[in-house]
Amino acid sequence: MDQHQVVGENYANPKTCFFHVLFKAGALAFYILSALFVNNFVIIFVITVLLAALDFWVVKNVSGRILVGLRWWNEIDDEGNSVWKFECLDGESLARMNKKDSWLFWWTLYLTAAAWIVLGIFSLIRLHADYLLVVGVCLSLSIANIVGFTKCNKDAKKNVADWTRTTLLSSGVRSTIQSAFGV
């Protein structure tokens, strides 16, 4: 084995990653397993939606900030219009974000929504409209985070591009000045 082989980077925030996945997996697992062990729709609805709501909150307010440096929220302005607000780290900090943390964040965000869609299809096939309601609520929460973070990520990429341009420009000007004056 080559001694110079680079070992893969570890998760920078393993606890945050754990909780980022925990409530997603908890909501999905409880919903799937409840069909086997629980015969009360109200309990299934309440616990599954509670776990999905906890996931929504953790992703939106904690893991989004820590794992990818993004935060979003929606406000209603004085005229009653919905206004999306985005917050991201500065370009330099975003460029240094841990790739594994980021990968875990984005993949679990999209895979969870895909899993809820599949479960919704199963509910349709089985003609269980009540369970389709549970899936609809959980899918809505997942999609809200996807839309919010995707919009925020586009804004962040613009900030990183601006930071890169500014950094390259300033370092280019600095090196030109240094070479011109022999510094």
Protein backbone atom coordinates (compact mmCIF):
# COMPACT_ATOMS: atom_id res chain seq x y z
CA MET A 1 0.00 0.00 0.00
CA ASP A 2 1.26 3.47 -0.88
CA GLN A 3 2.31 5.44 2.19
CA HIS A 4 1.26 8.69 0.56
CA GLN A 5 -2.31 7.56 -0.05
CA VAL A 6 -4.75 10.12 1.33
CA VAL A 7 -7.13 8.78 3.92
CA GLY A 8 -10.74 9.87 3.35
CA GLU A 9 -11.88 12.87 5.29
CA ASN A 10 -14.01 12.22 8.37
CA TYR A 11 -17.23 13.90 9.33
CA ALA A 12 -16.43 17.21 10.98
CA ASN A 13 -19.70 17.21 12.96
CA PRO A 14 -20.65 13.61 13.74
CA LYS A 15 -23.23 14.49 16.41
CA THR A 16 -25.00 16.90 14.08
CA CYS A 17 -24.89 14.29 11.31
CA PHE A 18 -26.38 11.73 13.69
CA PHE A 19 -29.32 13.96 14.62
CA HIS A 20 -29.73 15.05 11.00
CA VAL A 21 -30.39 11.41 10.10
CA LEU A 22 -32.08 10.30 13.36
CA PHE A 23 -35.45 12.02 12.99
CA LYS A 24 -35.69 11.24 9.27
CA ALA A 25 -35.01 7.58 9.91
CA GLY A 26 -37.23 7.63 12.99
CA ALA A 27 -40.24 9.01 11.13
CA LEU A 28 -39.81 6.62 8.20
CA ALA A 29 -39.12 3.59 10.40
CA PHE A 30 -42.03 4.29 12.73
CA TYR A 31 -44.41 4.79 9.81
CA ILE A 32 -43.30 1.56 8.11
CA LEU A 33 -43.10 -0.58 11.25
CA SER A 34 -46.28 0.79 12.78
CA ALA A 35 -48.31 -1.12 10.19
CA LEU A 36 -47.00 -4.29 11.82
CA PHE A 37 -47.27 -3.37 15.49
CA VAL A 38 -49.79 -0.54 15.98
CA ASN A 39 -53.45 -0.79 15.10
CA ASN A 40 -54.37 2.82 15.88
CA PHE A 41 -54.23 5.39 13.08
CA VAL A 42 -54.25 8.36 15.45
CA ILE A 43 -51.12 7.14 17.23
CA ILE A 44 -49.40 6.46 13.91
CA PHE A 45 -50.37 9.91 12.61
CA VAL A 46 -49.32 11.82 15.72
CA ILE A 47 -45.97 10.10 16.30
CA THR A 48 -44.96 10.04 12.62
CA VAL A 49 -45.85 13.71 12.09
CA LEU A 50 -44.16 14.66 15.37
CA LEU A 51 -40.95 12.93 14.27
CA ALA A 52 -41.17 14.56 10.82
CA ALA A 53 -41.75 17.97 12.45
CA LEU A 54 -38.71 17.44 14.70
CA ASP A 55 -36.72 16.52 11.59
CA PHE A 56 -37.94 19.66 9.83
CA TRP A 57 -36.90 21.84 12.77
CA VAL A 58 -33.49 20.17 13.26
CA VAL A 59 -32.65 20.41 9.55
CA LYS A 60 -33.88 23.97 9.14
CA ASN A 61 -32.40 25.44 12.31
CA VAL A 62 -29.44 23.25 13.30
CA SER A 63 -27.96 20.86 10.76
CA GLY A 64 -28.42 23.23 7.82
CA ARG A 65 -26.31 25.83 9.58
CA ILE A 66 -23.65 23.46 10.85
CA LEU A 67 -23.31 20.97 7.97
CA VAL A 68 -23.67 23.27 4.95
CA GLY A 69 -23.54 26.78 6.43
CA LEU A 70 -27.03 27.70 5.22
CA ARG A 71 -30.20 28.96 6.88
CA TRP A 72 -33.53 30.01 5.42
CA TRP A 73 -36.86 31.29 6.64
CA ASN A 74 -39.99 32.77 5.22
CA GLU A 75 -41.63 36.00 6.36
CA ILE A 76 -44.83 37.78 5.48
CA ASP A 77 -44.18 41.45 4.68
CA ASP A 78 -46.50 44.38 5.50
CA GLU A 79 -48.39 43.90 2.24
CA GLY A 80 -49.11 40.21 2.97
CA ASN A 81 -46.56 38.84 0.51
CA SER A 82 -44.42 35.83 1.30
CA VAL A 83 -40.71 36.75 1.33
CA TRP A 84 -37.92 34.16 1.42
CA LYS A 85 -34.90 35.12 3.53
CA PHE A 86 -31.52 33.41 3.19
CA GLU A 87 -28.44 33.40 5.35
CA CYS A 88 -25.12 31.78 4.55
CA LEU A 89 -21.58 31.84 5.76
CA ASP A 90 -19.10 34.06 3.96
CA GLY A 91 -17.46 32.68 0.84
CA GLU A 92 -14.23 31.65 2.54
CA SER A 93 -16.07 29.70 5.27
CA LEU A 94 -18.39 28.05 2.73
CA ALA A 95 -15.37 26.98 0.67
CA ARG A 96 -13.95 25.22 3.75
CA MET A 97 -17.12 23.25 4.62
CA ASN A 98 -16.58 19.53 5.17
CA LYS A 99 -17.46 17.60 1.98
CA LYS A 100 -18.73 14.51 3.82
CA ASP A 101 -21.03 16.60 6.02
CA SER A 102 -22.35 18.40 2.97
CA TRP A 103 -22.81 15.16 1.05
CA LEU A 104 -24.75 13.58 3.94
CA PHE A 105 -26.93 16.67 4.30
CA TRP A 106 -27.98 16.89 0.64
CA TRP A 107 -28.40 13.17 -0.04
CA THR A 108 -30.51 12.51 3.05
CA LEU A 109 -32.61 15.58 2.30
CA TYR A 110 -33.51 14.26 -1.17
CA LEU A 111 -33.67 10.56 -0.29
CA THR A 112 -36.12 11.20 2.52
CA ALA A 113 -38.51 12.98 0.16
CA ALA A 114 -38.11 10.15 -2.35
CA ALA A 115 -38.94 7.60 0.36
CA TRP A 116 -42.10 9.52 1.31
CA ILE A 117 -43.13 9.59 -2.35
CA VAL A 118 -42.70 5.81 -2.61
CA LEU A 119 -44.70 5.33 0.59
CA GLY A 120 -47.38 7.62 -0.82
CA ILE A 121 -47.61 5.49 -3.94
CA PHE A 122 -48.02 2.39 -1.77
CA SER A 123 -50.80 4.13 0.17
CA LEU A 124 -52.54 4.97 -3.11
CA ILE A 125 -52.21 1.41 -4.39
CA ARG A 126 -53.60 0.02 -1.12
CA LEU A 127 -56.38 2.67 -1.17
CA HIS A 128 -55.47 3.95 2.31
CA ALA A 129 -56.41 7.62 2.08
CA ASP A 130 -55.82 8.16 5.79
CA TYR A 131 -52.20 6.99 5.52
CA LEU A 132 -51.82 9.14 2.44
CA LEU A 133 -52.57 12.09 4.73
CA VAL A 134 -49.64 11.14 6.99
CA VAL A 135 -47.36 10.81 3.97
CA GLY A 136 -48.61 14.12 2.58
CA VAL A 137 -47.78 16.01 5.76
CA CYS A 138 -44.32 14.41 6.03
CA LEU A 139 -43.59 14.95 2.33
CA SER A 140 -44.66 18.60 2.62
CA LEU A 141 -42.19 19.17 5.45
CA SER A 142 -39.41 17.46 3.47
CA ILE A 143 -40.16 19.46 0.33
CA ALA A 144 -40.26 22.73 2.28
CA ASN A 145 -36.69 22.08 3.46
CA ILE A 146 -35.59 21.04 -0.03
CA VAL A 147 -37.00 24.20 -1.59
CA GLY A 148 -35.65 26.45 1.17
CA PHE A 149 -32.14 25.01 1.15
CA THR A 150 -31.96 24.76 -2.64
CA LYS A 151 -32.85 28.44 -2.99
CA CYS A 152 -30.42 29.30 -0.20
CA ASN A 153 -27.69 27.20 -1.83
CA LYS A 154 -28.08 29.08 -5.12
CA ASP A 155 -27.66 32.34 -3.21
CA ALA A 156 -24.63 30.90 -1.39
CA LYS A 157 -22.99 29.74 -4.64
CA LYS A 158 -23.31 33.29 -5.94
CA ASN A 159 -21.60 34.53 -2.75
CA VAL A 160 -18.78 31.97 -3.13
CA ALA A 161 -18.28 33.00 -6.78
CA ASP A 162 -18.15 36.66 -5.73
CA TRP A 163 -15.67 35.85 -2.94
CA THR A 164 -13.50 33.81 -5.32
CA ARG A 165 -13.49 36.58 -7.91
CA THR A 166 -12.58 39.16 -5.26
CA THR A 167 -9.88 36.95 -3.75
CA LEU A 168 -8.33 36.10 -7.11
CA LEU A 169 -8.50 39.71 -8.21
CA SER A 170 -6.90 40.99 -5.02
CA SER A 171 -4.19 38.29 -5.04
CA GLY A 172 -3.55 38.99 -8.74
CA VAL A 173 -3.23 42.71 -8.10
CA ARG A 174 -1.00 42.04 -5.10
CA SER A 175 1.32 39.72 -7.05
CA THR A 176 1.47 42.21 -9.95
CA ILE A 177 2.44 45.01 -7.56
CA GLN A 178 4.98 42.79 -5.83
CA SER A 179 6.59 41.74 -9.11
CA ALA A 180 6.56 45.32 -10.43
CA PHE A 181 8.36 46.66 -7.39
CA GLY A 182 10.50 43.59 -6.76
CA VAL A 183 9.03 43.09 -3.30
